[in-house]
CSV table of C-alpha atoms and ligand atoms in Angstrom, one decimal:
chain,number,residue,atom,x,y,z
A,965,MET,CA,130.6,84.1,37.2
A,966,PRO,CA,127.5,81.5,39.4
A,967,ASP,CA,129.5,78.7,41.5
A,968,PRO,CA,127.9,76.1,39.3
A,969,GLU,CA,128.3,73.5,42.2
A,970,ALA,CA,127.3,76.0,44.7
A,971,ALA,CA,124.1,75.1,46.7
A,972,VAL,CA,120.8,76.6,45.2
A,973,PRO,CA,117.1,76.5,47.3
A,974,ARG,CA,115.7,73.1,48.0
A,975,ILE,CA,111.9,72.7,47.9
A,976,GLY,CA,111.1,70.0,49.6
A,977,LEU,CA,107.2,68.7,48.0
A,978,THR,CA,105.4,65.7,49.6
A,979,GLY,CA,101.3,64.7,50.3
A,980,GLY,CA,99.5,62.0,51.1
A,981,ILE,CA,99.2,59.1,48.9
A,982,ALA,CA,97.5,60.1,45.3
A,983,SER,CA,97.6,63.6,46.3
A,984,GLY,CA,99.2,64.9,43.3
A,985,LYS,CA,102.8,65.0,44.0
A,986,SER,CA,103.9,63.8,40.9
A,987,THR,CA,101.2,65.6,39.1
A,988,VAL,CA,102.7,68.6,40.4
A,989,ALA,CA,106.5,67.5,39.9
A,990,GLU,CA,105.6,67.4,36.3
A,991,MET,CA,104.3,70.6,36.7
A,992,PHE,CA,107.3,72.4,38.3
A,993,ALA,CA,109.9,70.2,35.5
A,994,GLU,CA,107.8,71.5,32.9
A,995,LEU,CA,108.6,74.8,33.8
A,996,GLY,CA,112.4,73.4,33.3
A,997,VAL,CA,113.4,73.4,37.3
A,998,PRO,CA,115.2,70.4,38.3
A,999,VAL,CA,113.2,67.4,39.7
A,1000,ILE,CA,115.0,64.6,41.9
A,1001,ASP,CA,112.1,62.4,43.2
A,1002,THR,CA,113.1,59.8,45.9
A,1003,ASP,CA,111.0,57.0,45.4
A,1004,VAL,CA,113.6,56.6,42.3
A,1005,ILE,CA,116.5,56.8,44.1
A,1006,ALA,CA,114.8,54.2,47.0
A,1007,ARG,CA,114.9,51.7,44.4
A,1008,GLN,CA,118.6,52.3,43.2
A,1009,VAL,CA,119.6,52.1,46.4
A,1010,ALA,CA,118.0,48.8,47.1
A,1011,ALA,CA,118.9,47.9,43.4
A,1012,PRO,CA,121.1,44.4,42.9
A,1013,GLY,CA,124.9,44.4,44.1
A,1014,GLU,CA,124.1,47.3,46.1
A,1015,PRO,CA,125.0,46.9,50.4
A,1016,ALA,CA,121.6,47.8,51.1
A,1017,LEU,CA,119.9,44.9,49.1
A,1018,ALA,CA,122.2,42.8,50.7
A,1019,GLU,CA,121.2,44.0,54.6
A,1020,ILE,CA,117.5,43.8,54.1
A,1021,VAL,CA,118.1,40.2,52.9
A,1022,GLU,CA,119.9,39.7,56.2
A,1023,ALA,CA,117.9,41.2,58.0
A,1024,PHE,CA,114.1,39.8,56.6
A,1025,GLY,CA,115.0,36.9,54.9
A,1026,PRO,CA,115.9,35.9,51.5
A,1027,ASP,CA,112.4,34.9,50.8
A,1028,LEU,CA,111.9,38.9,50.0
A,1029,LEU,CA,113.8,38.3,46.7
A,1030,GLN,CA,112.2,37.3,43.7
A,1031,ALA,CA,113.7,34.8,41.2
A,1032,ASP,CA,116.3,37.5,39.4
A,1033,GLY,CA,117.5,38.3,43.0
A,1034,SER,CA,116.1,41.8,42.8
A,1035,LEU,CA,113.9,43.2,46.3
A,1036,ASP,CA,110.0,41.9,46.1
A,1037,ARG,CA,108.6,45.3,46.9
A,1038,ARG,CA,105.6,44.1,47.3
A,1039,ALA,CA,106.6,41.1,49.9
A,1040,LEU,CA,108.3,43.4,51.9
A,1041,ARG,CA,105.8,46.6,52.1
A,1042,ALA,CA,103.4,43.8,53.7
A,1043,ARG,CA,105.7,42.7,55.7
A,1044,VAL,CA,106.7,46.0,57.0
A,1045,PHE,CA,103.0,47.3,57.1
A,1046,ALA,CA,102.4,44.5,59.7
A,1047,ASP,CA,105.1,45.4,61.8
A,1048,PRO,CA,106.4,48.6,63.3
A,1049,ALA,CA,109.5,47.7,64.1
A,1050,ASP,CA,110.1,45.9,60.7
A,1051,ARG,CA,109.4,49.4,59.6
A,1052,HIS,CA,111.6,51.2,61.4
A,1053,ARG,CA,114.3,48.1,60.5
A,1054,LEU,CA,113.8,48.7,57.0
A,1055,GLU,CA,113.8,52.7,57.7
A,1056,GLY,CA,117.5,52.4,59.0
A,1057,ILE,CA,118.5,50.6,56.6
A,1058,LEU,CA,117.0,52.6,53.8
A,1059,HIS,CA,116.8,56.0,55.1
A,1060,PRO,CA,120.3,57.5,55.4
A,1061,ARG,CA,121.5,55.8,51.6
A,1062,ILE,CA,118.3,57.6,50.2
A,1063,ARG,CA,119.2,60.9,52.3
A,1064,ALA,CA,123.1,60.3,51.1
A,1065,ARG,CA,121.9,59.4,47.3
A,1066,THR,CA,119.5,62.5,47.1
A,1067,LEU,CA,121.9,65.3,48.1
A,1068,ALA,CA,124.6,64.0,45.8
A,1069,THR,CA,121.8,63.8,43.0
A,1070,ALA,CA,120.7,67.6,44.0
A,1071,ALA,CA,124.6,68.9,44.3
A,1072,ARG,CA,124.7,67.7,40.2
A,1073,ALA,CA,121.0,68.8,39.4
A,1074,GLY,CA,122.1,72.7,39.0
A,1075,GLY,CA,119.0,74.7,38.0
A,1076,PRO,CA,117.9,78.1,39.8
A,1077,TYR,CA,116.2,75.8,42.5
A,1078,GLN,CA,115.4,72.2,43.1
A,1079,VAL,CA,112.2,70.2,43.5
A,1080,ILE,CA,112.8,67.4,45.8
A,1081,VAL,CA,109.7,64.8,46.2
A,1082,VAL,CA,109.8,63.3,49.3
A,1083,PRO,CA,106.5,61.0,49.7
A,1084,LEU,CA,107.2,60.8,53.5
A,1085,LEU,CA,109.3,64.1,53.8
A,1086,VAL,CA,107.8,64.8,57.2
A,1087,GLU,CA,107.6,61.7,59.0
A,1088,SER,CA,111.7,61.2,57.9
A,1089,GLY,CA,113.2,64.0,59.1
A,1090,PHE,CA,114.1,65.0,56.1
A,1091,THR,CA,112.5,68.5,56.2
A,1092,ARG,CA,116.3,69.4,57.9
A,1093,LEU,CA,117.7,68.7,54.4
A,1094,VAL,CA,115.1,71.2,52.6
A,1095,ASP,CA,114.8,75.5,52.6
A,1096,GLU,CA,111.1,74.6,51.9
A,1097,VAL,CA,108.2,72.3,52.9
A,1098,VAL,CA,105.6,72.1,50.0
A,1099,VAL,CA,102.7,70.2,50.8
A,1100,VAL,CA,100.2,69.3,48.0
A,1101,ASP,CA,97.0,68.6,49.8
A,1102,CYS,CA,93.2,67.4,48.7
A,1103,PRO,CA,90.6,66.6,50.2
A,1104,GLU,CA,90.2,62.6,51.5
A,1105,ALA,CA,87.4,62.1,49.4
A,1106,GLU,CA,89.0,63.3,46.6
A,1107,GLN,CA,92.7,61.7,47.4
A,1108,ARG,CA,90.1,58.4,47.7
A,1109,ARG,CA,88.7,58.5,44.9
A,1110,ARG,CA,91.9,59.4,42.9
A,1111,LEU,CA,93.8,56.6,44.5
A,1112,LEU,CA,90.9,54.0,43.4
A,1113,ALA,CA,90.2,55.8,40.0
A,1114,ARG,CA,94.3,55.1,39.5
A,1115,ASP,CA,94.9,51.9,41.2
A,1116,GLY,CA,92.0,49.9,41.6
A,1117,GLY,CA,91.6,47.8,45.0
A,1118,ASP,CA,88.3,48.6,47.2
A,1119,ALA,CA,87.3,51.3,49.2
A,1120,ALA,CA,88.5,49.9,52.8
A,1121,GLN,CA,91.7,49.0,51.7
A,1122,ALA,CA,92.0,52.8,50.2
A,1123,ASP,CA,91.1,54.1,53.5
A,1124,ARG,CA,93.8,51.6,55.5
A,1125,MET,CA,96.4,52.8,53.1
A,1126,MET,CA,95.6,55.9,53.9
A,1127,ALA,CA,95.3,55.9,57.8
A,1128,ALA,CA,99.2,54.5,57.2
A,1129,GLN,CA,100.4,57.4,56.8
A,1130,LEU,CA,100.3,60.9,58.2
A,1131,SER,CA,97.3,62.6,59.1
A,1132,ARG,CA,96.0,65.4,56.7
A,1133,GLU,CA,95.8,68.0,59.9
A,1134,ALA,CA,99.7,66.3,60.6
A,1135,ARG,CA,101.0,67.1,57.2
A,1136,LEU,CA,99.2,71.0,57.1
A,1137,ALA,CA,101.2,71.2,60.1
A,1138,ALA,CA,104.5,70.9,58.8
A,1139,ALA,CA,104.0,72.4,55.6
A,1140,ASP,CA,105.8,76.1,54.7
A,1141,THR,CA,103.2,76.5,51.6
A,1142,VAL,CA,100.6,74.3,50.7
A,1143,ILE,CA,99.5,73.6,46.9
A,1144,ASP,CA,95.9,72.9,46.9
A,1145,ASN,CA,95.1,70.3,44.5
A,1146,GLY,CA,91.8,69.7,45.7
A,1147,GLY,CA,90.7,71.5,42.1
A,1148,GLU,CA,91.0,71.3,38.3
A,1149,LEU,CA,94.2,70.6,37.2
A,1150,SER,CA,94.1,74.7,35.7
A,1151,GLU,CA,94.0,75.7,39.3
A,1152,THR,CA,97.0,73.5,40.8
A,1153,ARG,CA,99.1,74.9,37.4
A,1154,ALA,CA,98.3,78.8,38.3
A,1155,GLN,CA,99.3,78.3,41.9
A,1156,VAL,CA,102.5,76.2,40.5
A,1157,HIS,CA,103.2,79.1,38.4
A,1158,ALA,CA,103.0,81.6,41.2
A,1159,LEU,CA,105.5,79.6,43.3
A,1160,HIS,CA,108.1,79.2,40.6
A,1161,ARG,CA,108.1,82.7,40.6
A,1162,ARG,CA,108.3,83.7,43.9
A,1163,TYR,CA,111.3,80.6,44.1
A,1164,LEU,CA,113.1,82.3,40.6
A,1165,GLU,CA,113.4,85.3,43.1
A,1166,ILE,CA,114.3,83.9,46.1
A,1167,ALA,CA,117.3,82.2,44.4
A,1168,ARG,CA,118.2,85.2,42.4
A,1169,ASP,CA,118.4,87.0,46.1
A,1170,ALA,CA,120.6,84.3,47.6
A,1171,ARG,CA,122.7,84.6,44.3
A,1172,ALA,CA,123.2,88.2,45.3
A,1173,ASP,CA,124.3,87.5,49.0
B,639,LIG,P1,101.8,58.6,45.0
B,639,LIG,O1,101.4,58.8,46.2
B,639,LIG,O2,100.9,57.4,44.8
B,639,LIG,O3,103.2,58.6,44.7
B,639,LIG,P2,100.9,60.8,44.1
B,639,LIG,O4,100.7,61.6,44.7
B,639,LIG,O5,101.8,61.1,43.0
B,639,LIG,O6,100.8,59.1,44.4
B,639,LIG,P3,99.4,61.7,41.2
B,639,LIG,O7,99.9,60.3,41.0
B,639,LIG,O8,100.3,62.5,40.6
B,639,LIG,O9,99.5,61.7,43.0
B,639,LIG,O10,98.1,62.0,41.1
B,639,LIG,C1,97.4,60.5,41.9
B,639,LIG,C2,96.2,60.7,40.9
B,639,LIG,O11,95.3,61.4,40.6
B,639,LIG,C3,96.7,60.3,39.5
B,639,LIG,O12,95.7,59.5,38.4
B,639,LIG,C4,96.3,61.8,38.2
B,639,LIG,O13,96.2,61.7,37.5
B,639,LIG,C5,95.2,62.4,39.5
B,639,LIG,N1,95.4,63.4,39.2
B,639,LIG,C6,95.6,64.8,39.9
B,639,LIG,N2,95.9,65.7,40.4
B,639,LIG,C7,94.2,65.9,40.3
B,639,LIG,C8,93.7,66.8,39.5
B,639,LIG,N3,93.9,67.9,40.5
B,639,LIG,N4,92.8,66.5,39.1
B,639,LIG,C9,92.1,65.7,38.7
B,639,LIG,N5,92.8,64.5,39.1
B,639,LIG,C10,94.1,64.7,39.1
């Protein structure tokens, strides 16, 4: 009997803003693979009553709270976007907690292997915690088009958001595997299915060791 608590291969899924991370993660989930979303975990660790929220208020002031006591994420994003020192400070509060909670969630999630969605996987040093880095990629013009179609706003704003992230080249350089999401969803799904077969084999080999 395999030990249900034993670590299974962890696949880190990343990509630029609106590249299709959630779309690809959903395709893995449809195959029955546990998907852990670190955006959800990031919200949990800074929820009211959590120590991280108290530390954020101590560092940045009570203006970053909404009337109901929850974090005003938009205000916080604007604040750290404008100042790299503030951003590092915020990351120092959040990243260790996000990592710890992600690993605890993964330890309970089971599955033959797991997909962990980490938007800033390469930037945050989370790469050390996963067995393989998968980058969802699409050409920047298409990325901008999808970002605008989904969230509205203007092209200059979309460009600023994309420029604030790691470059496409740097992200691709950190990839073990690239999913090309520049085309039709059916083409993306075919790549996900092929990867799924490969990861099932890797998981099977790991259990046999
Ligand atoms: P974020 O960085 O904001 O979390 P994301 O990387 O998770 O975004 P998605 O939300 O999956 O990206 O995709 C961005 C938008 O592009 C969505 O509206 C999605 O429906 C659309 N989209 C994703 N893949 C494709 C595709 N292959 N063809 C057309 N539209 C797509």
